[in-house]
Amino acid sequence: MKDSNSATLPLVTIVLFLSLSWRATSDSSSQVDKFLQCLANSSALMLESIYTPSNSSFESALQAYIRNHRFLTPETPKSVAIVAPTHVSHVQATVVCAKDNGVQIRVRSGGHDYEGLSYRSNVTFVILDMFNLRSIDVDVDNEVAFVQAGATIGELYYKIANQSKDHAYPAGVCLSLGTGGHFNGGGYGNMMRKYGLSVDNILDAQVVGADGNILDQASMGKDLFWAIRGGGGASFAVIVS
Ligand SMILES: *[C@@H]1O[C@H](CO)[C@@H](O)[C@H](O)[C@H]1NC(C)=O
Ligand SMILES: *[C@@H]1O[C@H](CO)[C@@H](O)[C@H](O)[C@H]1NC(C)=O
Ligand SMILES: *[C@@H]1O[C@H](CO)[C@@H](O)[C@H](O)[C@H]1NC(C)=O
Ligand SMILES: *[C@@H]1O[C@H](CO)[C@@H](O)[C@H](O)[C@H]1NC(C)=O
């Protein structure tokens, strides 16, 4: 009796498991198809910004900004796509299409979050990878700089130093940190005693909100502007610059 019971239990378990995982796969693949179709419909140019696992460069794009090598393993959950926008409209399309189709967004800039939250998830997700959005304009006369979220702090330091021996920006010491995530999370470094954190020196931000609108400091309101200066990468909006 005992033997026959223990022989049937695993069989039942296996059948149940298979049928559940089949369901999950078929639901999520149509969800993913709809998401990709929605992106493709938003703009023909968008296609060049999308890597799916069938693109030969998907793996290298995925791994390029994985800074915690613990997650450079086949077991690390893969995103259904990597969208590497070249224009803010691609960010808007990704937010809208992901929301409409129940796909989670992970936003990645330098990939220095050591828990891998910018490129890992346990639900169906897309990586919105900011590496193509990395322009930096330094205006020494007005002592301001405009930086896109995919630029690294090393690139920012270089651009400032290239134009002035007397200026700098307070931020961290690891030069491959992405400005988007670093500034969004606070940004402490060598200059903080005198000049504070990176967030203390942020004058404005361009973000894409949850409904896909482009917002700046004036249109996003005080609360959101406060929240994105320390609240963490992508918790409240996608920081574009
Ligand atoms: C994409 O566009 C095609 C053609 O206009 C339309 O048939 C389809 O429903 C659209 N798909 C999505 C997900 O928007
Ligand atoms: C991925 O492959 C598709 C189909 O071949 C292509 O249209 C698209 O441009 C590729 N994406 C990238 C980022 O190379
Ligand atoms: C996914 O991860 C979140 C955050 O760690 C956790 O709260 C949730 O229970 C997990 N969901 C599943 C289905 O594992
Ligand atoms: C600034 O950048 C330009 C263009 O890359 C370069 O030619 C020049 O040598 C740089 N100047 C300094 C001071 O680094």
mmCIF file of C-alpha atoms and ligand atoms in Angstrom:
data_model
loop_
_atom_site.group_PDB
_atom_site.id
_atom_site.type_symbol
_atom_site.label_atom_id
_atom_site.label_comp_id
_atom_site.label_asym_id
_atom_site.label_seq_id
_atom_site.Cartn_x
_atom_site.Cartn_y
_atom_site.Cartn_z
ATOM 1 C CA MET A 1 0.000 0.000 0.000
ATOM 2 C CA LYS A 2 2.610 2.409 1.089
ATOM 3 C CA ASP A 3 4.721 1.710 -1.998
ATOM 4 C CA SER A 4 1.926 2.186 -4.481
ATOM 5 C CA ASN A 5 0.956 5.503 -2.878
ATOM 6 C CA SER A 6 4.421 6.908 -3.087
ATOM 7 C CA ALA A 7 4.627 5.748 -6.719
ATOM 8 C CA THR A 8 1.502 7.635 -7.816
ATOM 9 C CA LEU A 9 2.278 10.892 -6.038
ATOM 10 C CA PRO A 10 5.211 11.965 -8.225
ATOM 11 C CA LEU A 11 3.236 11.131 -11.363
ATOM 12 C CA VAL A 12 0.356 13.398 -10.363
ATOM 13 C CA THR A 13 2.765 16.133 -9.426
ATOM 14 C CA ILE A 14 4.508 15.965 -12.775
ATOM 15 C CA VAL A 15 1.319 16.120 -14.803
ATOM 16 C CA LEU A 16 0.091 19.098 -12.828
ATOM 17 C CA PHE A 17 3.387 20.890 -13.145
ATOM 18 C CA LEU A 18 3.554 20.346 -16.898
ATOM 19 C CA SER A 19 0.060 21.596 -17.530
ATOM 20 C CA LEU A 20 0.590 24.679 -15.365
ATOM 21 C CA SER A 21 3.856 25.597 -17.005
ATOM 22 C CA TRP A 22 2.418 25.027 -20.472
ATOM 23 C CA ARG A 23 -0.391 27.444 -19.661
ATOM 24 C CA ALA A 24 1.992 30.032 -18.314
ATOM 25 C CA THR A 25 4.214 29.767 -21.389
ATOM 26 C CA SER A 26 1.399 30.068 -23.888
ATOM 27 C CA ASP A 27 -0.166 33.039 -22.067
ATOM 28 C CA SER A 28 3.094 34.870 -21.732
ATOM 29 C CA SER A 29 4.143 34.251 -25.327
ATOM 30 C CA SER A 30 0.982 35.817 -26.739
ATOM 31 C CA GLN A 31 1.419 38.641 -24.239
ATOM 32 C CA VAL A 32 4.989 39.081 -25.477
ATOM 33 C CA ASP A 33 3.918 38.925 -29.134
ATOM 34 C CA LYS A 34 1.345 41.635 -28.486
ATOM 35 C CA PHE A 35 3.907 43.736 -26.673
ATOM 36 C CA LEU A 36 6.411 43.459 -29.547
ATOM 37 C CA GLN A 37 3.683 44.116 -32.107
ATOM 38 C CA CYS A 38 2.645 47.208 -30.172
ATOM 39 C CA LEU A 39 6.245 48.473 -30.194
ATOM 40 C CA ALA A 40 6.615 47.768 -33.900
ATOM 41 C CA ASN A 41 3.384 49.631 -34.551
ATOM 42 C CA SER A 42 4.534 52.734 -32.687
ATOM 43 C CA SER A 43 7.273 53.529 -35.164
ATOM 44 C CA ALA A 44 9.087 51.671 -37.919
ATOM 45 C CA LEU A 45 12.385 53.049 -36.622
ATOM 46 C CA MET A 46 11.727 51.406 -33.306
ATOM 47 C CA LEU A 47 12.633 47.961 -34.711
ATOM 48 C CA GLU A 48 16.327 48.813 -34.798
ATOM 49 C CA SER A 49 16.174 49.510 -31.074
ATOM 50 C CA ILE A 50 14.729 46.120 -30.128
ATOM 51 C CA TYR A 51 16.735 42.998 -29.394
ATOM 52 C CA THR A 52 14.771 39.810 -28.907
ATOM 53 C CA PRO A 53 16.425 36.506 -27.998
ATOM 54 C CA SER A 54 16.443 35.661 -31.741
ATOM 55 C CA ASN A 55 18.821 38.558 -32.489
ATOM 56 C CA SER A 56 22.381 37.268 -32.621
ATOM 57 C CA SER A 57 23.525 40.186 -30.469
ATOM 58 C CA PHE A 58 20.899 39.681 -27.752
ATOM 59 C CA GLU A 59 23.273 37.875 -25.378
ATOM 60 C CA SER A 60 26.067 40.397 -25.764
ATOM 61 C CA ALA A 61 23.647 43.294 -25.299
ATOM 62 C CA LEU A 62 22.258 41.607 -22.181
ATOM 63 C CA GLN A 63 25.662 40.909 -20.684
ATOM 64 C CA ALA A 64 27.275 44.244 -21.576
ATOM 65 C CA TYR A 65 25.841 45.924 -18.476
ATOM 66 C CA ILE A 66 25.675 43.031 -16.023
ATOM 67 C CA ARG A 67 28.152 44.273 -13.413
ATOM 68 C CA ASN A 68 27.478 41.593 -10.832
ATOM 69 C CA HIS A 69 29.047 38.488 -12.356
ATOM 70 C CA ARG A 70 26.984 36.291 -10.064
ATOM 71 C CA PHE A 71 24.189 36.931 -12.569
ATOM 72 C CA LEU A 72 26.237 36.048 -15.672
ATOM 73 C CA THR A 73 24.774 32.562 -15.612
ATOM 74 C CA PRO A 74 22.260 30.677 -17.763
ATOM 75 C CA GLU A 75 19.964 30.475 -14.710
ATOM 76 C CA THR A 76 19.512 34.253 -14.580
ATOM 77 C CA PRO A 77 15.982 34.957 -15.863
ATOM 78 C CA LYS A 78 16.054 36.521 -19.330
ATOM 79 C CA SER A 79 14.003 39.474 -20.441
ATOM 80 C CA VAL A 80 11.675 38.906 -23.382
ATOM 81 C CA ALA A 81 13.393 41.788 -25.158
ATOM 82 C CA ILE A 82 15.933 44.517 -24.666
ATOM 83 C CA VAL A 83 14.771 47.892 -25.916
ATOM 84 C CA ALA A 84 17.661 50.311 -26.363
ATOM 85 C CA PRO A 85 15.925 53.568 -27.270
ATOM 86 C CA THR A 86 17.636 56.121 -29.477
ATOM 87 C CA HIS A 87 14.855 58.643 -28.949
ATOM 88 C CA VAL A 88 12.621 59.571 -26.038
ATOM 89 C CA SER A 89 9.584 58.458 -28.094
ATOM 90 C CA HIS A 90 10.915 54.877 -27.878
ATOM 91 C CA VAL A 91 10.851 55.159 -24.091
ATOM 92 C CA GLN A 92 7.252 56.362 -24.264
ATOM 93 C CA ALA A 93 6.255 53.500 -26.575
ATOM 94 C CA THR A 94 7.917 50.943 -24.311
ATOM 95 C CA VAL A 95 6.127 52.257 -21.233
ATOM 96 C CA VAL A 96 2.733 52.294 -22.944
ATOM 97 C CA CYS A 97 3.086 48.914 -24.687
ATOM 98 C CA ALA A 98 4.477 47.208 -21.580
ATOM 99 C CA LYS A 99 1.682 48.547 -19.425
ATOM 100 C CA ASP A 100 -1.032 47.594 -21.923
ATOM 101 C CA ASN A 101 0.262 44.028 -22.146
ATOM 102 C CA GLY A 102 1.253 43.343 -18.550
ATOM 103 C CA VAL A 103 4.996 43.211 -19.236
ATOM 104 C CA GLN A 104 7.174 44.530 -16.426
ATOM 105 C CA ILE A 105 9.871 47.095 -17.244
ATOM 106 C CA ARG A 106 13.357 47.003 -15.784
ATOM 107 C CA VAL A 107 15.300 50.174 -16.568
ATOM 108 C CA ARG A 108 19.047 49.842 -16.907
ATOM 109 C CA SER A 109 21.676 52.495 -17.210
ATOM 110 C CA GLY A 110 25.121 51.458 -15.937
ATOM 111 C CA GLY A 111 23.927 48.150 -14.444
ATOM 112 C CA HIS A 112 25.680 48.842 -11.138
ATOM 113 C CA ASP A 113 22.763 47.814 -8.954
ATOM 114 C CA TYR A 114 24.309 44.767 -7.390
ATOM 115 C CA GLU A 115 21.015 42.951 -6.829
ATOM 116 C CA GLY A 116 20.561 42.984 -10.594
ATOM 117 C CA LEU A 117 17.194 44.711 -10.342
ATOM 118 C CA SER A 118 17.867 46.576 -13.580
ATOM 119 C CA TYR A 119 18.092 43.363 -15.601
ATOM 120 C CA ARG A 120 16.447 40.564 -13.572
ATOM 121 C CA SER A 121 12.882 39.784 -12.639
ATOM 122 C CA ASN A 122 10.758 36.806 -11.703
ATOM 123 C CA VAL A 123 7.895 37.876 -13.974
ATOM 124 C CA THR A 124 7.709 38.508 -17.743
ATOM 125 C CA PHE A 125 9.833 41.603 -18.274
ATOM 126 C CA VAL A 126 11.611 43.822 -20.772
ATOM 127 C CA ILE A 127 14.883 45.640 -20.190
ATOM 128 C CA LEU A 128 14.698 49.283 -21.153
ATOM 129 C CA ASP A 129 18.398 49.798 -21.677
ATOM 130 C CA MET A 130 19.547 53.398 -21.821
ATOM 131 C CA PHE A 131 23.006 52.863 -23.347
ATOM 132 C CA ASN A 132 22.156 54.628 -26.618
ATOM 133 C CA LEU A 133 20.969 57.734 -24.776
ATOM 134 C CA ARG A 134 24.237 59.125 -23.466
ATOM 135 C CA SER A 135 24.713 62.645 -24.776
ATOM 136 C CA ILE A 136 26.302 65.217 -22.502
ATOM 137 C CA ASP A 137 26.276 68.983 -23.035
ATOM 138 C CA VAL A 138 28.322 71.085 -20.681
ATOM 139 C CA ASP A 139 27.564 74.796 -20.485
ATOM 140 C CA VAL A 140 30.475 76.218 -18.510
ATOM 141 C CA ASP A 141 29.270 79.834 -18.709
ATOM 142 C CA ASN A 142 26.020 78.967 -16.942
ATOM 143 C CA GLU A 143 27.584 76.212 -14.837
ATOM 144 C CA VAL A 144 25.058 73.603 -15.886
ATOM 145 C CA ALA A 145 25.244 70.344 -17.766
ATOM 146 C CA PHE A 146 22.615 68.300 -19.574
ATOM 147 C CA VAL A 147 23.227 64.561 -19.251
ATOM 148 C CA GLN A 148 21.246 61.641 -20.625
ATOM 149 C CA ALA A 149 20.639 58.687 -18.342
ATOM 150 C CA GLY A 150 22.806 56.234 -20.277
ATOM 151 C CA ALA A 151 25.993 58.309 -19.929
ATOM 152 C CA THR A 152 28.458 57.132 -17.305
ATOM 153 C CA ILE A 153 29.838 59.413 -14.627
ATOM 154 C CA GLY A 154 33.283 58.861 -16.165
ATOM 155 C CA GLU A 155 32.024 60.307 -19.442
ATOM 156 C CA LEU A 156 30.493 63.229 -17.558
ATOM 157 C CA TYR A 157 33.714 63.922 -15.623
ATOM 158 C CA TYR A 158 35.680 63.791 -18.872
ATOM 159 C CA LYS A 159 33.354 66.229 -20.663
ATOM 160 C CA ILE A 160 33.469 68.692 -17.787
ATOM 161 C CA ALA A 161 37.248 68.453 -17.450
ATOM 162 C CA ASN A 162 37.535 68.900 -21.181
ATOM 163 C CA GLN A 163 35.965 72.343 -20.874
ATOM 164 C CA SER A 164 37.000 73.641 -17.502
ATOM 165 C CA LYS A 165 39.742 73.123 -14.946
ATOM 166 C CA ASP A 166 37.592 74.759 -12.257
ATOM 167 C CA HIS A 167 34.390 72.747 -12.472
ATOM 168 C CA ALA A 168 33.292 69.273 -11.479
ATOM 169 C CA TYR A 169 30.135 67.416 -10.532
ATOM 170 C CA PRO A 170 29.630 65.689 -7.171
ATOM 171 C CA ALA A 171 29.118 61.973 -7.769
ATOM 172 C CA GLY A 172 30.736 58.610 -7.130
ATOM 173 C CA VAL A 173 34.182 57.241 -7.815
ATOM 174 C CA CYS A 174 33.375 54.227 -9.969
ATOM 175 C CA LEU A 175 33.613 55.663 -13.460
ATOM 176 C CA SER A 176 31.366 53.133 -15.188
ATOM 177 C CA LEU A 177 28.359 54.013 -13.001
ATOM 178 C CA GLY A 178 25.427 55.124 -15.140
ATOM 179 C CA THR A 179 24.280 58.646 -14.360
ATOM 180 C CA GLY A 180 20.600 57.631 -14.579
ATOM 181 C CA GLY A 181 20.672 55.108 -11.760
ATOM 182 C CA HIS A 182 23.394 56.782 -9.719
ATOM 183 C CA PHE A 183 21.783 60.216 -9.603
ATOM 184 C CA ASN A 184 18.347 58.705 -9.083
ATOM 185 C CA GLY A 185 19.600 56.810 -6.051
ATOM 186 C CA GLY A 186 21.387 59.771 -4.416
ATOM 187 C CA GLY A 187 24.940 59.770 -5.705
ATOM 188 C CA TYR A 188 27.554 60.114 -2.989
ATOM 189 C CA GLY A 189 31.237 60.584 -3.586
ATOM 190 C CA ASN A 190 34.382 62.520 -2.801
ATOM 191 C CA MET A 191 32.895 65.999 -3.098
ATOM 192 C CA MET A 192 29.933 65.470 -0.809
ATOM 193 C CA ARG A 193 31.282 67.219 2.302
ATOM 194 C CA LYS A 194 31.465 70.504 0.496
ATOM 195 C CA TYR A 195 28.893 70.128 -2.276
ATOM 196 C CA GLY A 196 26.488 67.425 -1.121
ATOM 197 C CA LEU A 197 25.194 64.521 -3.130
ATOM 198 C CA SER A 198 24.527 64.350 -6.855
ATOM 199 C CA VAL A 199 20.814 64.807 -6.151
ATOM 200 C CA ASP A 200 21.454 68.043 -4.275
ATOM 201 C CA ASN A 201 22.702 69.534 -7.525
ATOM 202 C CA ILE A 202 19.969 68.377 -9.895
ATOM 203 C CA LEU A 203 18.168 71.358 -11.439
ATOM 204 C CA ASP A 204 15.684 69.620 -13.692
ATOM 205 C CA ALA A 205 14.902 66.217 -15.134
ATOM 206 C CA GLN A 206 13.230 64.846 -18.209
ATOM 207 C CA VAL A 207 11.292 61.705 -17.371
ATOM 208 C CA VAL A 208 8.644 59.489 -18.912
ATOM 209 C CA GLY A 209 5.834 58.895 -16.450
ATOM 210 C CA ALA A 210 3.688 55.796 -16.022
ATOM 211 C CA ASP A 211 1.133 57.000 -18.570
ATOM 212 C CA GLY A 212 3.822 57.579 -21.198
ATOM 213 C CA ASN A 213 3.925 61.375 -20.942
ATOM 214 C CA ILE A 214 7.179 63.310 -21.072
ATOM 215 C CA LEU A 215 7.520 65.418 -17.943
ATOM 216 C CA ASP A 216 9.982 67.987 -16.668
ATOM 217 C CA GLN A 217 10.325 69.560 -13.239
ATOM 218 C CA ALA A 218 7.479 72.014 -13.843
ATOM 219 C CA SER A 219 5.019 69.483 -15.257
ATOM 220 C CA MET A 220 5.834 66.561 -12.962
ATOM 221 C CA GLY A 221 5.142 68.521 -9.772
ATOM 222 C CA LYS A 222 7.076 68.863 -6.534
ATOM 223 C CA ASP A 223 6.374 65.418 -5.115
ATOM 224 C CA LEU A 224 7.620 63.444 -8.099
ATOM 225 C CA PHE A 225 10.649 65.706 -8.491
ATOM 226 C CA TRP A 226 11.454 65.080 -4.838
ATOM 227 C CA ALA A 227 10.914 61.324 -5.164
ATOM 228 C CA ILE A 228 13.187 60.812 -8.155
ATOM 229 C CA ARG A 229 16.069 62.488 -6.328
ATOM 230 C CA GLY A 230 16.910 59.571 -4.096
ATOM 231 C CA GLY A 231 13.934 57.267 -4.554
ATOM 232 C CA GLY A 232 15.891 54.814 -6.653
ATOM 233 C CA GLY A 233 16.209 53.947 -10.318
ATOM 234 C CA ALA A 234 12.915 53.593 -12.133
ATOM 235 C CA SER A 235 10.775 53.456 -9.008
ATOM 236 C CA PHE A 236 8.642 56.422 -10.020
ATOM 237 C CA ALA A 237 9.341 57.157 -13.667
ATOM 238 C CA VAL A 238 11.874 56.438 -16.382
ATOM 239 C CA ILE A 239 14.604 59.058 -16.111
ATOM 240 C CA VAL A 240 15.656 60.084 -19.612
ATOM 241 C CA SER A 241 17.987 62.964 -18.734
HETATM 242 C C1 LIG B 1 -0.571 46.793 -35.156
HETATM 243 O O1 LIG B 1 -0.999 47.338 -36.394
HETATM 244 C C2 LIG B 1 -1.752 46.416 -37.190
HETATM 245 C C3 LIG B 1 -2.001 47.045 -38.553
HETATM 246 O O2 LIG B 1 -2.460 48.364 -38.417
HETATM 247 C C4 LIG B 1 -3.053 46.064 -36.444
HETATM 248 O O3 LIG B 1 -3.789 45.121 -37.201
HETATM 249 C C5 LIG B 1 -2.685 45.442 -35.108
HETATM 250 O O4 LIG B 1 -3.860 45.203 -34.350
HETATM 251 C C6 LIG B 1 -1.772 46.356 -34.309
HETATM 252 N N1 LIG B 1 -1.322 45.622 -33.131
HETATM 253 C C7 LIG B 1 -1.172 46.191 -31.953
HETATM 254 C C8 LIG B 1 -0.749 45.279 -30.834
HETATM 255 O O5 LIG B 1 -1.328 47.377 -31.751
HETATM 256 C C1 LIG B 2 16.866 42.147 -34.488
HETATM 257 O O1 LIG B 2 16.442 41.348 -35.575
HETATM 258 C C2 LIG B 2 15.406 41.941 -36.366
HETATM 259 C C3 LIG B 2 14.986 40.908 -37.404
HETATM 260 O O2 LIG B 2 16.083 40.441 -38.111
HETATM 261 C C4 LIG B 2 15.924 43.218 -36.999
HETATM 262 O O3 LIG B 2 14.887 43.855 -37.735
HETATM 263 C C5 LIG B 2 16.379 44.172 -35.892
HETATM 264 O O4 LIG B 2 16.941 45.337 -36.454
HETATM 265 C C6 LIG B 2 17.391 43.479 -34.986
HETATM 266 N N1 LIG B 2 17.649 44.349 -33.860
HETATM 267 C C7 LIG B 2 18.863 44.776 -33.532
HETATM 268 C C8 LIG B 2 18.931 45.678 -32.353
HETATM 269 O O5 LIG B 2 19.883 44.446 -34.123
HETATM 270 C C1 LIG B 3 8.862 37.874 -7.252
HETATM 271 O O1 LIG B 3 9.725 38.683 -6.493
HETATM 272 C C2 LIG B 3 9.052 39.558 -5.603
HETATM 273 C C3 LIG B 3 10.087 40.493 -5.005
HETATM 274 O O2 LIG B 3 11.183 39.780 -4.519
HETATM 275 C C4 LIG B 3 8.291 38.745 -4.566
HETATM 276 O O3 LIG B 3 7.607 39.610 -3.687
HETATM 277 C C5 LIG B 3 7.302 37.844 -5.281
HETATM 278 O O4 LIG B 3 6.662 37.010 -4.369
HETATM 279 C C6 LIG B 3 7.995 36.998 -6.343
HETATM 280 N N1 LIG B 3 6.967 36.341 -7.145
HETATM 281 C C7 LIG B 3 7.089 35.087 -7.575
HETATM 282 C C8 LIG B 3 5.969 34.579 -8.433
HETATM 283 O O5 LIG B 3 8.051 34.387 -7.306
HETATM 284 C C1 LIG B 4 38.699 68.200 -25.470
HETATM 285 O O1 LIG B 4 38.134 67.338 -26.417
HETATM 286 C C2 LIG B 4 38.613 67.542 -27.717
HETATM 287 C C3 LIG B 4 37.767 66.688 -28.662
HETATM 288 O O2 LIG B 4 37.702 65.344 -28.209
HETATM 289 C C4 LIG B 4 40.092 67.212 -27.756
HETATM 290 O O3 LIG B 4 40.614 67.415 -29.045
HETATM 291 C C5 LIG B 4 40.824 68.105 -26.758
HETATM 292 O O4 LIG B 4 42.190 67.739 -26.700
HETATM 293 C C6 LIG B 4 40.203 67.994 -25.375
HETATM 294 N N1 LIG B 4 40.785 68.976 -24.494
HETATM 295 C C7 LIG B 4 41.160 68.711 -23.239
HETATM 296 C C8 LIG B 4 41.697 69.854 -22.454
HETATM 297 O O5 LIG B 4 41.055 67.591 -22.759
#
